[in-house]
Amino acid sequence: MIPESRGSLYTHIENTVATIEFGHPASNSFPSELLVRLEKAFDELSNDESAHVIILKSEGDRAFCAGASFDELITIDNLKEGKKFFSGFANVINAMRTCKKPIIGRIQGKTVGGGVGLAAACDYCLASESASIKLSELTIGIGPFVIEPAVSRKIGLAAFEALAWDASQWKNAYWAKEKGLYSRVFETVAELDKEVQMFAERLAKYNPKAIQQMKETLWKGTDHWSELLIKRAEISGELVLSEFTKKALEKFKK
């Protein structure tokens, strides 16, 4: 576990079902250190034969993920730092993409920016009614460049455009389900948790070799993401240094 101020991440395996749970006091947002830990967790579970399926969840019953840590964005003052920070999201998405195990997203609350990217990189997402989504990047002068391939792959380019251009508006969980980001939506978190566990246990009983082949089949044509997402990280890393973004982030200084 890492200190609470920088977030937390727990991994455990029970009856071949692995669970990764991340958390951060600022609406489960991601500083770079937590992104590195999450990438490592996926890589380790990918090669752990005692895990057949992975559940990705966040702490609490409110926000699933607020995306990038604004506290850290504010401190970036050169291109190298900017590229490194956004590469954190690129590396996590690529780790999820290449993970040999299916990843089930448990989306219990609002999800913004990079959090939408994480949901899209899951192989199957279950959500609560409160799991609204928003891509707010343009409002602070950057853009959802790193996560675009994952989100567009899942919901299509037209739906991605609806999110990216209308950067100040939330889309509700049923909109996200209609577009394919979520497979099912539940009225309560209790119902969500019950179904996530049941679904994971069912999936974990299937032939691991068939599961791995299915995952490779479904992610066919994404090998170039290893380079593409890092290039996208450089775009965001440069934009975060712009005068527009610096002024926008000033509002979030504590």
PDB file of N, CA and C in Angstrom, residues 95-178:
ATOM      1  N   ALA A  95      -1.361  -2.112 -20.531  1.00  0.00           N
ATOM      2  CA  ALA A  95      -1.272  -3.278 -19.638  1.00  0.00           C
ATOM      3  C   ALA A  95      -2.606  -4.014 -19.575  1.00  0.00           C
ATOM      4  N   MET A  96      -3.710  -3.265 -19.596  1.00  0.00           N
ATOM      5  CA  MET A  96      -5.035  -3.882 -19.597  1.00  0.00           C
ATOM      6  C   MET A  96      -5.291  -4.593 -20.929  1.00  0.00           C
ATOM      7  N   ARG A  97      -4.861  -3.963 -21.996  1.00  0.00           N
ATOM      8  CA  ARG A  97      -5.037  -4.525 -23.344  1.00  0.00           C
ATOM      9  C   ARG A  97      -4.290  -5.837 -23.505  1.00  0.00           C
ATOM     10  N   THR A  98      -3.071  -5.911 -23.006  1.00  0.00           N
ATOM     11  CA  THR A  98      -2.235  -7.099 -23.189  1.00  0.00           C
ATOM     12  C   THR A  98      -2.373  -8.119 -22.057  1.00  0.00           C
ATOM     13  N   CYS A  99      -3.099  -7.775 -21.021  1.00  0.00           N
ATOM     14  CA  CYS A  99      -3.319  -8.706 -19.904  1.00  0.00           C
ATOM     15  C   CYS A  99      -4.001  -9.975 -20.427  1.00  0.00           C
ATOM     16  N   LYS A 100      -3.512 -11.120 -19.998  1.00  0.00           N
ATOM     17  CA  LYS A 100      -4.047 -12.393 -20.487  1.00  0.00           C
ATOM     18  C   LYS A 100      -5.399 -12.740 -19.874  1.00  0.00           C
ATOM     19  N   LYS A 101      -5.760 -12.043 -18.809  1.00  0.00           N
ATOM     20  CA  LYS A 101      -7.003 -12.339 -18.100  1.00  0.00           C
ATOM     21  C   LYS A 101      -8.084 -11.303 -18.442  1.00  0.00           C
ATOM     22  N   PRO A 102      -9.341 -11.715 -18.519  1.00  0.00           N
ATOM     23  CA  PRO A 102     -10.415 -10.744 -18.753  1.00  0.00           C
ATOM     24  C   PRO A 102     -10.575  -9.827 -17.549  1.00  0.00           C
ATOM     25  N   ILE A 103     -10.838  -8.561 -17.814  1.00  0.00           N
ATOM     26  CA  ILE A 103     -10.978  -7.555 -16.758  1.00  0.00           C
ATOM     27  C   ILE A 103     -12.419  -7.068 -16.717  1.00  0.00           C
ATOM     28  N   ILE A 104     -13.025  -7.212 -15.557  1.00  0.00           N
ATOM     29  CA  ILE A 104     -14.404  -6.759 -15.352  1.00  0.00           C
ATOM     30  C   ILE A 104     -14.363  -5.429 -14.615  1.00  0.00           C
ATOM     31  N   GLY A 105     -14.956  -4.407 -15.189  1.00  0.00           N
ATOM     32  CA  GLY A 105     -15.016  -3.111 -14.526  1.00  0.00           C
ATOM     33  C   GLY A 105     -16.262  -2.993 -13.665  1.00  0.00           C
ATOM     34  N   ARG A 106     -16.069  -2.607 -12.418  1.00  0.00           N
ATOM     35  CA  ARG A 106     -17.184  -2.364 -11.492  1.00  0.00           C
ATOM     36  C   ARG A 106     -17.263  -0.844 -11.322  1.00  0.00           C
ATOM     37  N   ILE A 107     -18.209  -0.224 -12.023  1.00  0.00           N
ATOM     38  CA  ILE A 107     -18.271   1.232 -12.092  1.00  0.00           C
ATOM     39  C   ILE A 107     -19.444   1.712 -11.226  1.00  0.00           C
ATOM     40  N   GLN A 108     -19.132   2.149 -10.021  1.00  0.00           N
ATOM     41  CA  GLN A 108     -20.192   2.440  -9.053  1.00  0.00           C
ATOM     42  C   GLN A 108     -20.610   3.907  -8.995  1.00  0.00           C
ATOM     43  N   GLY A 109     -19.861   4.793  -9.667  1.00  0.00           N
ATOM     44  CA  GLY A 109     -20.196   6.220  -9.563  1.00  0.00           C
ATOM     45  C   GLY A 109     -19.632   7.004 -10.734  1.00  0.00           C
ATOM     46  N   LYS A 110     -19.685   8.308 -10.633  1.00  0.00           N
ATOM     47  CA  LYS A 110     -19.277   9.188 -11.731  1.00  0.00           C
ATOM     48  C   LYS A 110     -17.833   8.907 -12.169  1.00  0.00           C
ATOM     49  N   THR A 111     -17.634   9.055 -13.463  1.00  0.00           N
ATOM     50  CA  THR A 111     -16.352   8.738 -14.064  1.00  0.00           C
ATOM     51  C   THR A 111     -15.981   9.833 -15.055  1.00  0.00           C
ATOM     52  N   VAL A 112     -14.776  10.371 -14.904  1.00  0.00           N
ATOM     53  CA  VAL A 112     -14.343  11.515 -15.710  1.00  0.00           C
ATOM     54  C   VAL A 112     -13.013  11.216 -16.393  1.00  0.00           C
ATOM     55  N   GLY A 113     -12.828  11.732 -17.603  1.00  0.00           N
ATOM     56  CA  GLY A 113     -11.541  11.712 -18.280  1.00  0.00           C
ATOM     57  C   GLY A 113     -10.886  10.347 -18.320  1.00  0.00           C
ATOM     58  N   GLY A 114      -9.693  10.262 -17.723  1.00  0.00           N
ATOM     59  CA  GLY A 114      -8.950   9.020 -17.713  1.00  0.00           C
ATOM     60  C   GLY A 114      -9.724   7.858 -17.120  1.00  0.00           C
ATOM     61  N   GLY A 115     -10.657   8.154 -16.229  1.00  0.00           N
ATOM     62  CA  GLY A 115     -11.494   7.101 -15.660  1.00  0.00           C
ATOM     63  C   GLY A 115     -12.371   6.444 -16.708  1.00  0.00           C
ATOM     64  N   VAL A 116     -12.847   7.248 -17.665  1.00  0.00           N
ATOM     65  CA  VAL A 116     -13.626   6.704 -18.783  1.00  0.00           C
ATOM     66  C   VAL A 116     -12.728   5.805 -19.626  1.00  0.00           C
ATOM     67  N   GLY A 117     -11.467   6.209 -19.775  1.00  0.00           N
ATOM     68  CA  GLY A 117     -10.504   5.378 -20.489  1.00  0.00           C
ATOM     69  C   GLY A 117     -10.293   4.032 -19.828  1.00  0.00           C
ATOM     70  N   LEU A 118     -10.217   4.025 -18.500  1.00  0.00           N
ATOM     71  CA  LEU A 118     -10.057   2.766 -17.769  1.00  0.00           C
ATOM     72  C   LEU A 118     -11.268   1.865 -17.964  1.00  0.00           C
ATOM     73  N   ALA A 119     -12.462   2.454 -17.890  1.00  0.00           N
ATOM     74  CA  ALA A 119     -13.686   1.673 -18.095  1.00  0.00           C
ATOM     75  C   ALA A 119     -13.695   1.075 -19.492  1.00  0.00           C
ATOM     76  N   ALA A 120     -13.294   1.876 -20.482  1.00  0.00           N
ATOM     77  CA  ALA A 120     -13.302   1.413 -21.870  1.00  0.00           C
ATOM     78  C   ALA A 120     -12.278   0.306 -22.110  1.00  0.00           C
ATOM     79  N   ALA A 121     -11.198   0.320 -21.350  1.00  0.00           N
ATOM     80  CA  ALA A 121     -10.151  -0.692 -21.517  1.00  0.00           C
ATOM     81  C   ALA A 121     -10.492  -1.999 -20.809  1.00  0.00           C
ATOM     82  N   CYS A 122     -11.538  -1.984 -19.984  1.00  0.00           N
ATOM     83  CA  CYS A 122     -12.022  -3.230 -19.389  1.00  0.00           C
ATOM     84  C   CYS A 122     -12.671  -4.077 -20.480  1.00  0.00           C
ATOM     85  N   ASP A 123     -12.688  -5.385 -20.270  1.00  0.00           N
ATOM     86  CA  ASP A 123     -13.302  -6.268 -21.256  1.00  0.00           C
ATOM     87  C   ASP A 123     -14.810  -6.345 -21.097  1.00  0.00           C
ATOM     88  N   TYR A 124     -15.300  -6.009 -19.916  1.00  0.00           N
ATOM     89  CA  TYR A 124     -16.733  -6.089 -19.640  1.00  0.00           C
ATOM     90  C   TYR A 124     -17.011  -5.175 -18.454  1.00  0.00           C
ATOM     91  N   CYS A 125     -17.973  -4.283 -18.592  1.00  0.00           N
ATOM     92  CA  CYS A 125     -18.263  -3.329 -17.518  1.00  0.00           C
ATOM     93  C   CYS A 125     -19.689  -3.465 -17.016  1.00  0.00           C
ATOM     94  N   LEU A 126     -19.818  -3.493 -15.698  1.00  0.00           N
ATOM     95  CA  LEU A 126     -21.118  -3.434 -15.032  1.00  0.00           C
ATOM     96  C   LEU A 126     -21.139  -2.158 -14.218  1.00  0.00           C
ATOM     97  N   ALA A 127     -22.293  -1.470 -14.189  1.00  0.00           N
ATOM     98  CA  ALA A 127     -22.337  -0.145 -13.571  1.00  0.00           C
ATOM     99  C   ALA A 127     -23.610   0.069 -12.778  1.00  0.00           C
ATOM    100  N   SER A 128     -23.551   1.059 -11.892  1.00  0.00           N
ATOM    101  CA  SER A 128     -24.740   1.483 -11.166  1.00  0.00           C
ATOM    102  C   SER A 128     -25.386   2.649 -11.909  1.00  0.00           C
ATOM    103  N   GLU A 129     -26.609   2.985 -11.539  1.00  0.00           N
ATOM    104  CA  GLU A 129     -27.323   4.096 -12.183  1.00  0.00           C
ATOM    105  C   GLU A 129     -26.591   5.425 -12.024  1.00  0.00           C
ATOM    106  N   SER A 130     -25.777   5.537 -10.993  1.00  0.00           N
ATOM    107  CA  SER A 130     -25.071   6.796 -10.736  1.00  0.00           C
ATOM    108  C   SER A 130     -23.757   6.916 -11.495  1.00  0.00           C
ATOM    109  N   ALA A 131     -23.463   5.939 -12.347  1.00  0.00           N
ATOM    110  CA  ALA A 131     -22.183   5.920 -13.058  1.00  0.00           C
ATOM    111  C   ALA A 131     -22.225   6.758 -14.334  1.00  0.00           C
ATOM    112  N   SER A 132     -22.455   8.054 -14.174  1.00  0.00           N
ATOM    113  CA  SER A 132     -22.433   8.979 -15.307  1.00  0.00           C
ATOM    114  C   SER A 132     -20.992   9.185 -15.773  1.00  0.00           C
ATOM    115  N   ILE A 133     -20.837   9.616 -17.021  1.00  0.00           N
ATOM    116  CA  ILE A 133     -19.494   9.804 -17.577  1.00  0.00           C
ATOM    117  C   ILE A 133     -19.352  11.190 -18.215  1.00  0.00           C
ATOM    118  N   LYS A 134     -18.118  11.653 -18.260  1.00  0.00           N
ATOM    119  CA  LYS A 134     -17.825  12.947 -18.878  1.00  0.00           C
ATOM    120  C   LYS A 134     -16.360  12.977 -19.306  1.00  0.00           C
ATOM    121  N   LEU A 135     -16.108  13.541 -20.488  1.00  0.00           N
ATOM    122  CA  LEU A 135     -14.738  13.814 -20.914  1.00  0.00           C
ATOM    123  C   LEU A 135     -14.553  15.325 -20.865  1.00  0.00           C
ATOM    124  N   SER A 136     -13.996  15.813 -19.776  1.00  0.00           N
ATOM    125  CA  SER A 136     -13.936  17.248 -19.502  1.00  0.00           C
ATOM    126  C   SER A 136     -12.623  17.903 -19.932  1.00  0.00           C
ATOM    127  N   GLU A 137     -11.764  17.158 -20.613  1.00  0.00           N
ATOM    128  CA  GLU A 137     -10.411  17.640 -20.888  1.00  0.00           C
ATOM    129  C   GLU A 137     -10.359  18.990 -21.603  1.00  0.00           C
ATOM    130  N   LEU A 138     -11.220  19.202 -22.595  1.00  0.00           N
ATOM    131  CA  LEU A 138     -11.173  20.461 -23.344  1.00  0.00           C
ATOM    132  C   LEU A 138     -11.428  21.676 -22.450  1.00  0.00           C
ATOM    133  N   THR A 139     -12.156  21.476 -21.357  1.00  0.00           N
ATOM    134  CA  THR A 139     -12.473  22.611 -20.471  1.00  0.00           C
ATOM    135  C   THR A 139     -11.232  23.154 -19.768  1.00  0.00           C
ATOM    136  N   ILE A 140     -10.176  22.329 -19.685  1.00  0.00           N
ATOM    137  CA  ILE A 140      -8.934  22.817 -19.067  1.00  0.00           C
ATOM    138  C   ILE A 140      -7.809  22.951 -20.092  1.00  0.00           C
ATOM    139  N   GLY A 141      -8.158  22.879 -21.364  1.00  0.00           N
ATOM    140  CA  GLY A 141      -7.168  23.175 -22.394  1.00  0.00           C
ATOM    141  C   GLY A 141      -6.355  22.012 -22.909  1.00  0.00           C
ATOM    142  N   ILE A 142      -6.689  20.789 -22.473  1.00  0.00           N
ATOM    143  CA  ILE A 142      -6.025  19.608 -23.033  1.00  0.00           C
ATOM    144  C   ILE A 142      -7.095  18.817 -23.801  1.00  0.00           C
ATOM    145  N   GLY A 143      -6.885  17.545 -24.032  1.00  0.00           N
ATOM    146  CA  GLY A 143      -7.871  16.739 -24.739  1.00  0.00           C
ATOM    147  C   GLY A 143      -7.719  15.281 -24.363  1.00  0.00           C
ATOM    148  N   PRO A 144      -8.754  14.470 -24.603  1.00  0.00           N
ATOM    149  CA  PRO A 144      -8.705  13.049 -24.240  1.00  0.00           C
ATOM    150  C   PRO A 144      -7.960  12.218 -25.279  1.00  0.00           C
ATOM    151  N   PHE A 145      -6.730  12.627 -25.579  1.00  0.00           N
ATOM    152  CA  PHE A 145      -5.991  12.014 -26.677  1.00  0.00           C
ATOM    153  C   PHE A 145      -5.508  10.601 -26.359  1.00  0.00           C
ATOM    154  N   VAL A 146      -4.965  10.418 -25.159  1.00  0.00           N
ATOM    155  CA  VAL A 146      -4.422   9.110 -24.789  1.00  0.00           C
ATOM    156  C   VAL A 146      -5.519   8.046 -24.738  1.00  0.00           C
ATOM    157  N   ILE A 147      -6.664   8.401 -24.203  1.00  0.00           N
ATOM    158  CA  ILE A 147      -7.726   7.407 -24.014  1.00  0.00           C
ATOM    159  C   ILE A 147      -8.613   7.240 -25.242  1.00  0.00           C
ATOM    160  N   GLU A 148      -8.483   8.131 -26.223  1.00  0.00           N
ATOM    161  CA  GLU A 148      -9.380   8.082 -27.393  1.00  0.00           C
ATOM    162  C   GLU A 148      -9.432   6.721 -28.077  1.00  0.00           C
ATOM    163  N   PRO A 149      -8.284   6.070 -28.358  1.00  0.00           N
ATOM    164  CA  PRO A 149      -8.377   4.775 -29.029  1.00  0.00           C
ATOM    165  C   PRO A 149      -9.200   3.754 -28.246  1.00  0.00           C
ATOM    166  N   ALA A 150      -9.028   3.723 -26.933  1.00  0.00           N
ATOM    167  CA  ALA A 150      -9.774   2.763 -26.108  1.00  0.00           C
ATOM    168  C   ALA A 150     -11.261   3.084 -26.078  1.00  0.00           C
ATOM    169  N   VAL A 151     -11.577   4.374 -25.924  1.00  0.00           N
ATOM    170  CA  VAL A 151     -12.987   4.768 -25.845  1.00  0.00           C
ATOM    171  C   VAL A 151     -13.672   4.602 -27.196  1.00  0.00           C
ATOM    172  N   SER A 152     -13.022   5.027 -28.270  1.00  0.00           N
ATOM    173  CA  SER A 152     -13.617   4.891 -29.603  1.00  0.00           C
ATOM    174  C   SER A 152     -13.793   3.429 -29.988  1.00  0.00           C
ATOM    175  N   ARG A 153     -12.841   2.580 -29.594  1.00  0.00           N
ATOM    176  CA  ARG A 153     -12.966   1.142 -29.869  1.00  0.00           C
ATOM    177  C   ARG A 153     -14.220   0.583 -29.220  1.00  0.00           C
ATOM    178  N   LYS A 154     -14.537   1.084 -28.035  1.00  0.00           N
ATOM    179  CA  LYS A 154     -15.660   0.537 -27.278  1.00  0.00           C
ATOM    180  C   LYS A 154     -17.002   1.125 -27.702  1.00  0.00           C
ATOM    181  N   ILE A 155     -17.075   2.432 -27.903  1.00  0.00           N
ATOM    182  CA  ILE A 155     -18.384   3.064 -28.134  1.00  0.00           C
ATOM    183  C   ILE A 155     -18.538   3.649 -29.534  1.00  0.00           C
ATOM    184  N   GLY A 156     -17.465   3.632 -30.333  1.00  0.00           N
ATOM    185  CA  GLY A 156     -17.539   4.186 -31.678  1.00  0.00           C
ATOM    186  C   GLY A 156     -17.136   5.656 -31.710  1.00  0.00           C
ATOM    187  N   LEU A 157     -16.715   6.107 -32.880  1.00  0.00           N
ATOM    188  CA  LEU A 157     -16.203   7.465 -33.013  1.00  0.00           C
ATOM    189  C   LEU A 157     -17.283   8.524 -32.777  1.00  0.00           C
ATOM    190  N   ALA A 158     -18.496   8.293 -33.263  1.00  0.00           N
ATOM    191  CA  ALA A 158     -19.557   9.290 -33.115  1.00  0.00           C
ATOM    192  C   ALA A 158     -19.889   9.539 -31.644  1.00  0.00           C
ATOM    193  N   ALA A 159     -19.963   8.470 -30.866  1.00  0.00           N
ATOM    194  CA  ALA A 159     -20.260   8.621 -29.440  1.00  0.00           C
ATOM    195  C   ALA A 159     -19.083   9.280 -28.723  1.00  0.00           C
ATOM    196  N   PHE A 160     -17.856   8.941 -29.143  1.00  0.00           N
ATOM    197  CA  PHE A 160     -16.689   9.599 -28.553  1.00  0.00           C
ATOM    198  C   PHE A 160     -16.741  11.101 -28.823  1.00  0.00           C
ATOM    199  N   GLU A 161     -17.089  11.471 -30.040  1.00  0.00           N
ATOM    200  CA  GLU A 161     -17.188  12.889 -30.388  1.00  0.00           C
ATOM    201  C   GLU A 161     -18.230  13.593 -29.527  1.00  0.00           C
ATOM    202  N   ALA A 162     -19.349  12.925 -29.286  1.00  0.00           N
ATOM    203  CA  ALA A 162     -20.412  13.512 -28.459  1.00  0.00           C
ATOM    204  C   ALA A 162     -19.897  13.822 -27.059  1.00  0.00           C
ATOM    205  N   LEU A 163     -19.029  12.963 -26.549  1.00  0.00           N
ATOM    206  CA  LEU A 163     -18.442  13.184 -25.227  1.00  0.00           C
ATOM    207  C   LEU A 163     -17.348  14.250 -25.260  1.00  0.00           C
ATOM    208  N   ALA A 164     -16.451  14.136 -26.229  1.00  0.00           N
ATOM    209  CA  ALA A 164     -15.261  14.994 -26.254  1.00  0.00           C
ATOM    210  C   ALA A 164     -15.597  16.451 -26.539  1.00  0.00           C
ATOM    211  N   TRP A 165     -16.494  16.706 -27.499  1.00  0.00           N
ATOM    212  CA  TRP A 165     -16.821  18.087 -27.846  1.00  0.00           C
ATOM    213  C   TRP A 165     -17.698  18.744 -26.790  1.00  0.00           C
ATOM    214  N   ASP A 166     -18.629  17.979 -26.217  1.00  0.00           N
ATOM    215  CA  ASP A 166     -19.525  18.532 -25.199  1.00  0.00           C
ATOM    216  C   ASP A 166     -18.901  18.285 -23.826  1.00  0.00           C
ATOM    217  N   ALA A 167     -17.758  18.926 -23.607  1.00  0.00           N
ATOM    218  CA  ALA A 167     -16.882  18.574 -22.489  1.00  0.00           C
ATOM    219  C   ALA A 167     -17.404  18.949 -21.107  1.00  0.00           C
ATOM    220  N   SER A 168     -18.442  19.752 -21.052  1.00  0.00           N
ATOM    221  CA  SER A 168     -18.953  20.168 -19.744  1.00  0.00           C
ATOM    222  C   SER A 168     -20.196  19.391 -19.329  1.00  0.00           C
ATOM    223  N   GLN A 169     -20.671  18.495 -20.182  1.00  0.00           N
ATOM    224  CA  GLN A 169     -21.922  17.806 -19.925  1.00  0.00           C
ATOM    225  C   GLN A 169     -21.724  16.336 -19.554  1.00  0.00           C
ATOM    226  N   TRP A 170     -22.513  15.908 -18.571  1.00  0.00           N
ATOM    227  CA  TRP A 170     -22.516  14.497 -18.173  1.00  0.00           C
ATOM    228  C   TRP A 170     -23.431  13.692 -19.087  1.00  0.00           C
ATOM    229  N   LYS A 171     -23.057  12.460 -19.365  1.00  0.00           N
ATOM    230  CA  LYS A 171     -23.924  11.487 -20.013  1.00  0.00           C
ATOM    231  C   LYS A 171     -24.239  10.418 -18.971  1.00  0.00           C
ATOM    232  N   ASN A 172     -25.530  10.072 -18.843  1.00  0.00           N
ATOM    233  CA  ASN A 172     -25.878   9.154 -17.761  1.00  0.00           C
ATOM    234  C   ASN A 172     -25.509   7.702 -18.092  1.00  0.00           C
ATOM    235  N   ALA A 173     -25.666   6.851 -17.090  1.00  0.00           N
ATOM    236  CA  ALA A 173     -25.237   5.456 -17.221  1.00  0.00           C
ATOM    237  C   ALA A 173     -25.987   4.722 -18.323  1.00  0.00           C
ATOM    238  N   TYR A 174     -27.241   5.093 -18.546  1.00  0.00           N
ATOM    239  CA  TYR A 174     -28.016   4.405 -19.584  1.00  0.00           C
ATOM    240  C   TYR A 174     -27.555   4.825 -20.976  1.00  0.00           C
ATOM    241  N   TRP A 175     -27.097   6.060 -21.112  1.00  0.00           N
ATOM    242  CA  TRP A 175     -26.488   6.488 -22.373  1.00  0.00           C
ATOM    243  C   TRP A 175     -25.225   5.665 -22.620  1.00  0.00           C
ATOM    244  N   ALA A 176     -24.418   5.516 -21.574  1.00  0.00           N
ATOM    245  CA  ALA A 176     -23.182   4.742 -21.691  1.00  0.00           C
ATOM    246  C   ALA A 176     -23.467   3.279 -22.028  1.00  0.00           C
ATOM    247  N   LYS A 177     -24.543   2.739 -21.491  1.00  0.00           N
ATOM    248  CA  LYS A 177     -24.935   1.356 -21.805  1.00  0.00           C
ATOM    249  C   LYS A 177     -25.395   1.255 -23.261  1.00  0.00           C
ATOM    250  N   GLU A 178     -26.183   2.220 -23.686  1.00  0.00           N
ATOM    251  CA  GLU A 178     -26.684   2.223 -25.063  1.00  0.00           C
ATOM    252  C   GLU A 178     -25.530   2.260 -26.066  1.00  0.00           C
TER     253      GLU A 178
END
